[in-house]
XYZ file of C-alpha atoms in Angstrom:
387
model
C 0.000 0.000 0.000
C 1.440 3.375 -0.971
C 1.830 6.002 1.748
C -0.524 8.980 1.607
C 1.029 12.132 0.177
C 2.435 14.466 2.839
C 0.066 17.268 1.801
C -2.889 15.165 3.002
C -1.578 15.282 6.595
C -0.942 19.019 6.276
C -4.449 19.560 4.936
C -5.924 17.643 7.881
C -3.912 19.678 10.381
C -5.017 22.901 8.661
C -8.669 21.865 8.897
C -8.338 21.144 12.604
C -6.559 24.477 13.198
C -9.206 26.440 11.255
C -12.031 24.739 13.128
C -10.330 25.410 16.469
C -9.878 29.071 15.574
C -13.553 29.652 14.842
C -14.615 27.712 17.926
C -12.288 29.764 20.149
C -13.340 33.004 18.455
C -17.032 32.195 18.928
C -16.507 31.073 22.546
C -14.533 34.240 23.358
C -17.224 36.452 21.835
C -19.969 34.593 23.690
C -18.050 34.854 26.992
C -17.625 38.586 26.526
C -21.304 39.137 25.719
C -22.423 37.107 28.735
C -20.045 38.776 31.176
C -20.181 42.337 29.839
C -23.737 42.982 28.590
C -24.548 46.460 27.338
C -21.012 47.863 27.494
C -20.094 50.670 25.074
C -17.244 48.621 23.597
C -19.561 45.712 22.681
C -20.272 46.933 19.091
C -16.519 47.236 18.525
C -15.925 43.751 19.882
C -18.620 42.296 17.605
C -17.351 44.224 14.544
C -13.741 43.213 15.159
C -14.771 39.584 15.702
C -16.640 39.535 12.387
C -13.694 41.265 10.636
C -11.238 38.763 12.084
C -13.437 35.852 10.979
C -13.757 37.246 7.443
C -10.013 37.886 7.201
C -9.280 34.380 8.415
C -11.630 32.907 5.798
C -9.653 34.666 3.043
C -6.412 32.993 4.103
C -6.704 29.625 2.286
C -7.480 31.426 -0.989
C -4.070 33.144 -0.838
C -2.132 29.873 -0.571
C 0.562 28.897 1.904
C 3.570 30.424 0.129
C 5.022 33.574 1.792
C 3.953 35.975 -0.964
C 3.469 39.691 -0.391
C -0.342 39.327 -0.301
C -0.069 36.431 2.154
C 2.239 38.429 4.446
C -0.098 41.435 4.292
C -3.026 39.198 5.167
C -1.169 37.709 8.143
C -0.295 41.200 9.354
C -3.971 42.270 9.194
C -5.112 39.153 11.054
C -2.536 39.598 13.836
C -3.274 43.318 14.131
C -7.038 42.766 14.371
C -6.500 40.044 16.975
C -4.186 42.311 19.023
C -6.812 45.066 19.082
C -9.439 42.521 20.139
C -7.249 41.248 22.970
C -6.589 44.807 24.164
C -10.365 45.420 24.310
C -11.239 41.942 25.599
C -8.378 39.776 26.975
C -10.541 36.642 26.771
C -9.778 36.558 22.993
C -6.150 35.721 23.823
C -6.625 31.947 23.361
C -7.367 32.485 19.661
C -3.588 32.803 19.410
C -3.099 29.011 19.410
C -4.482 28.514 15.841
C -2.609 31.669 14.836
C 0.627 29.904 15.848
C -0.066 27.340 13.167
C -0.885 30.037 10.602
C 2.353 31.892 11.331
C 4.417 28.700 11.142
C 2.874 27.825 7.761
C 3.308 31.301 6.303
C 6.659 32.615 7.509
C 10.210 31.238 7.291
C 11.119 29.184 10.389
C 13.070 31.892 12.279
C 10.553 34.647 11.581
C 7.696 32.312 12.537
C 9.321 31.441 15.884
C 9.820 35.148 16.639
C 6.171 35.902 15.856
C 4.983 32.950 17.958
C 7.092 34.213 20.871
C 5.591 37.708 20.557
C 2.057 36.326 20.392
C 2.767 34.145 23.415
C 4.039 37.103 25.394
C 0.929 39.051 24.487
C -1.258 36.129 25.630
C 0.565 35.990 28.992
C 0.035 39.702 29.540
C -3.671 39.432 28.623
C -4.252 36.470 30.940
C -2.485 38.160 33.858
C -4.663 41.212 33.224
C -7.792 39.068 33.569
C -6.598 37.426 36.768
C -7.368 39.126 40.067
C -4.255 37.591 41.643
C -0.947 36.201 40.455
C -1.332 32.703 39.001
C 1.852 30.793 37.954
C -0.177 28.757 35.459
C -1.046 31.894 33.545
C 2.639 32.706 33.315
C 3.872 29.228 32.331
C 0.969 27.577 30.473
C 0.911 29.808 27.346
C 4.686 29.389 26.652
C 4.369 25.634 27.208
C 1.432 25.399 24.786
C 3.250 27.550 22.225
C 6.429 25.486 22.534
C 4.481 22.237 22.152
C 2.544 23.488 19.127
C 5.736 24.759 17.479
C 7.627 21.523 18.144
C 4.790 19.382 16.768
C 4.492 21.493 13.641
C 8.253 21.579 12.983
C 8.460 17.805 13.472
C 5.579 17.213 11.060
C 7.129 19.552 8.497
C 10.453 17.716 8.678
C 8.716 14.368 8.296
C 6.700 15.673 5.360
C 9.844 17.069 3.723
C 11.685 13.767 4.225
C 8.743 11.856 2.796
C 8.559 14.151 -0.235
C 12.282 13.682 -0.840
C 11.883 9.913 -0.519
C 8.989 9.911 -2.980
C 11.019 12.076 -5.384
C 13.946 9.652 -5.085
C 11.667 6.682 -5.744
C 10.128 8.363 -8.786
C 13.576 9.310 -10.102
C 14.877 5.781 -9.497
C 11.856 4.284 -11.227
C 12.384 6.560 -14.228
C 16.086 5.648 -14.370
C 15.223 1.957 -14.119
C 12.650 2.284 -16.885
C 15.196 4.103 -19.058
C 17.764 1.375 -18.362
C 15.259 -1.333 -19.245
C 14.403 0.485 -22.469
C 18.083 0.733 -23.364
C 18.642 -2.947 -22.586
C 15.572 -3.872 -24.589
C 16.817 -1.788 -27.500
C 20.249 -3.423 -27.378
C 18.704 -6.890 -27.156
C 16.451 -6.141 -30.111
C 19.391 -4.814 -32.112
C 21.336 -7.984 -31.338
C 18.370 -10.124 -32.313
C 17.925 -8.285 -35.604
C 21.661 -8.506 -36.250
C 21.543 -12.269 -35.816
C 18.409 -12.549 -37.930
C 19.967 -10.550 -40.769
C 23.221 -12.482 -40.589
C 21.545 -15.900 -40.569
C 19.061 -15.103 -43.336
C 19.618 -12.143 -45.636
C 23.424 -12.039 -45.404
C 23.769 -15.795 -45.920
C 21.318 -15.761 -48.815
C 23.165 -12.911 -50.497
C 26.457 -14.722 -49.997
C 25.020 -17.860 -51.575
C 23.649 -15.894 -54.507
C 27.021 -14.274 -55.044
C 28.812 -17.621 -55.090
C 26.285 -19.162 -57.474
C 26.327 -16.195 -59.841
C 30.127 -16.158 -59.862
C 30.098 -19.883 -60.652
C 27.575 -19.279 -63.441
C 29.753 -16.521 -64.857
C 32.787 -18.814 -64.943
C 30.914 -21.651 -66.714
C 28.626 -19.588 -68.922
C 30.617 -20.157 -72.116
C 31.993 -23.646 -71.444
C 28.977 -25.244 -69.730
C 25.776 -23.252 -70.336
C 23.546 -25.900 -68.754
C 25.420 -25.806 -65.455
C 25.492 -22.018 -65.547
C 21.720 -21.876 -66.015
C 21.323 -24.297 -63.095
C 23.376 -21.968 -60.910
C 21.274 -19.004 -62.010
C 18.004 -20.838 -61.289
C 19.321 -21.852 -57.868
C 20.351 -18.251 -57.181
C 16.875 -17.113 -58.242
C 15.302 -19.524 -55.793
C 17.552 -18.314 -52.987
C 16.679 -14.719 -53.871
C 12.959 -15.517 -53.646
C 13.515 -17.196 -50.288
C 15.518 -14.186 -49.081
C 12.721 -11.838 -50.132
C 10.220 -13.870 -48.114
C 12.565 -13.769 -45.124
C 12.982 -10.006 -45.450
C 9.223 -9.482 -45.465
C 8.758 -11.717 -42.433
C 11.640 -10.022 -40.649
C 10.006 -6.654 -41.171
C 6.785 -7.973 -39.656
C 8.717 -9.735 -36.846
C 7.249 -13.126 -37.709
C 8.677 -16.590 -37.314
C 11.092 -17.966 -39.926
C 9.325 -18.757 -43.161
C 10.342 -22.428 -42.860
C 8.271 -22.656 -39.656
C 5.249 -20.835 -41.054
C 1.935 -22.540 -41.740
C 2.415 -24.955 -38.831
C 5.559 -26.651 -40.163
C 7.607 -28.293 -37.407
C 11.291 -27.937 -36.680
C 12.137 -31.416 -37.991
C 10.494 -30.711 -41.351
C 12.249 -27.346 -41.603
C 15.649 -28.893 -40.825
C 15.063 -31.722 -43.290
C 14.446 -29.170 -46.059
C 17.704 -27.274 -45.522
C 20.579 -27.507 -47.978
C 24.118 -26.178 -48.181
C 24.363 -25.665 -51.914
C 24.521 -27.922 -54.973
C 27.918 -29.447 -54.123
C 27.187 -30.532 -50.534
C 24.932 -33.412 -49.536
C 22.949 -32.701 -46.378
C 21.453 -35.550 -44.359
C 18.960 -35.190 -41.510
C 18.444 -37.554 -38.567
C 15.798 -37.447 -35.864
C 16.429 -39.227 -32.568
C 14.159 -39.688 -29.554
C 10.484 -38.954 -29.172
C 9.645 -35.536 -30.620
C 8.133 -33.088 -28.145
C 6.414 -29.766 -28.662
C 9.004 -27.008 -28.602
C 8.428 -23.325 -27.830
C 8.510 -21.065 -30.865
C 11.653 -19.335 -29.595
C 13.504 -22.640 -29.319
C 12.432 -23.787 -32.782
C 13.408 -20.453 -34.334
C 16.798 -20.416 -32.578
C 17.710 -23.993 -33.578
C 16.675 -23.380 -37.170
C 18.769 -20.193 -37.358
C 21.743 -22.024 -35.825
C 21.414 -24.781 -38.413
C 21.212 -22.236 -41.241
C 24.251 -20.369 -39.964
C 26.238 -23.580 -39.474
C 25.438 -24.816 -42.994
C 26.445 -21.417 -44.374
C 29.823 -21.815 -42.646
C 30.119 -25.351 -44.038
C 29.427 -24.083 -47.554
C 31.795 -21.114 -47.396
C 34.716 -22.327 -45.299
C 34.882 -26.092 -44.830
C 35.277 -27.555 -48.320
C 33.055 -30.430 -47.139
C 31.189 -32.858 -49.395
C 28.601 -33.968 -46.823
C 26.964 -32.507 -43.736
C 24.702 -34.198 -41.188
C 21.997 -32.575 -39.056
C 20.862 -34.549 -36.016
C 17.970 -33.386 -33.848
C 17.814 -35.309 -30.566
C 15.055 -35.154 -27.953
C 16.579 -36.239 -24.644
C 13.667 -35.602 -22.297
C 14.977 -32.623 -20.376
C 16.744 -31.029 -23.315
C 16.840 -30.870 -27.092
C 20.177 -31.103 -28.892
C 21.033 -30.144 -32.466
C 24.279 -31.485 -33.920
C 25.739 -30.269 -37.230
C 28.691 -32.350 -38.465
C 30.682 -32.048 -41.685
C 33.592 -33.892 -43.300
C 35.433 -30.727 -44.261
C 38.939 -29.537 -43.589
C 38.227 -28.514 -39.994
C 40.242 -25.967 -38.088
C 42.357 -25.561 -35.002
C 40.117 -24.560 -32.100
C 40.946 -21.103 -30.721
C 42.594 -20.965 -27.315
C 40.385 -20.268 -24.319
C 39.409 -16.618 -24.068
C 40.383 -15.794 -27.654
C 37.878 -13.751 -29.634
C 35.968 -15.555 -32.352
C 36.164 -14.088 -35.811
C 33.111 -13.113 -37.824
C 29.505 -12.884 -36.721
C 28.254 -16.434 -37.176
C 29.559 -18.265 -34.097
C 29.025 -15.315 -31.690
C 25.447 -15.005 -32.956
C 24.871 -18.736 -32.381
C 26.286 -18.522 -28.875
C 24.078 -15.522 -28.109
C 20.952 -17.357 -29.306
C 21.719 -20.418 -27.190
C 22.662 -18.318 -24.159
C 19.356 -16.438 -24.287
C 17.581 -19.791 -23.930
C 19.810 -21.007 -21.102
C 21.625 -23.549 -23.288
C 25.195 -24.307 -24.345
C 27.029 -24.367 -27.653
C 30.075 -26.600 -28.137
C 32.369 -26.982 -31.141
C 34.746 -29.862 -31.794
C 37.151 -29.606 -34.703
C 40.685 -30.396 -35.785
C 42.578 -29.753 -39.036
C 41.643 -32.393 -41.607
C 39.018 -34.062 -39.375
C 35.897 -32.000 -40.008
C 33.776 -30.097 -37.482
C 30.928 -30.955 -35.118
C 28.803 -28.139 -33.704
C 26.340 -29.000 -30.936
C 23.626 -26.767 -29.489
C 21.864 -28.046 -26.350
C 18.839 -26.229 -24.975
C 17.090 -27.258 -21.742
C 13.341 -27.909 -21.822
C 10.888 -27.137 -19.071
C 9.276 -30.270 -17.632
C 5.702 -30.861 -18.686
C 3.262 -29.870 -15.954
């Protein structure tokens, strides 16, 4: 539950103080009329009481800030009250709500000085009413004034601390939201980078290779050249479909229309000179869309590396369902490579993109290779147990 704003407590205290002022003003006027009926000063007392009440009513409309109009209003209220107390000392107790008004209107030091002056005036008025010396009349008003001032100052400090805390919380929440937006933007940029690399960039690379091959064989072997061109045309059409789906942030086109991951992997190829075989092991289970999309992109990226760098003649894709995880293995019989030492940066975008995809799903990516012995890439992704 959120704490109430500090101004609610201040508003409640102001309401209590205003109510107390009018009650004390009315009681003082009634006491004077009952004890001093028919005196010549009675019309003045009534007129000043009404004036003081009207002035006090105007206060909230001027706000609490110490503006020139607010200070003038406070001066008129205090002056009218002083004249009333001089004519009828019983009005002295109206000073207690005025303490609150002074503390709200003036800076702390000026407010304390005014409260002290009002308190001294109350003491003098009460001693004037008393027929004999009474210590309570000398000590009670300063005690009440000190208590009222201490309570108000304490509440103001608490309200200020609470406002600062709320401001800090709002600022922290805004900073956290900005950080989350930045992280989301970076994650989306990384995702799009991987998508473009695994689809559009690989398709363009394949088209380039095929068109270069067609150009080399155009005069000597027109049939083969036309085959390369037709294959490049098909890849271009596939790349166009991928681009459109990427723009609309949809799943890979191979997984559209309800096609499963196994069917999409079985349909992959690495070019006309590489034979790709697909194997399915274990009992297939329903995979989340994110997992299917990631494994398909990893397979596409791995086959692109096989086509461009390995010099392989065959490649094997194996999708294994092992109960608590799904594993995709891509093996080729190419030239292989010496594995980089631990901590060394990987070149290119393909392998880092694969690692990022697997890491986002809580999985692992391992690569085993040696010069002349081919390469095996394995992506393992954990699956949530069926509920």
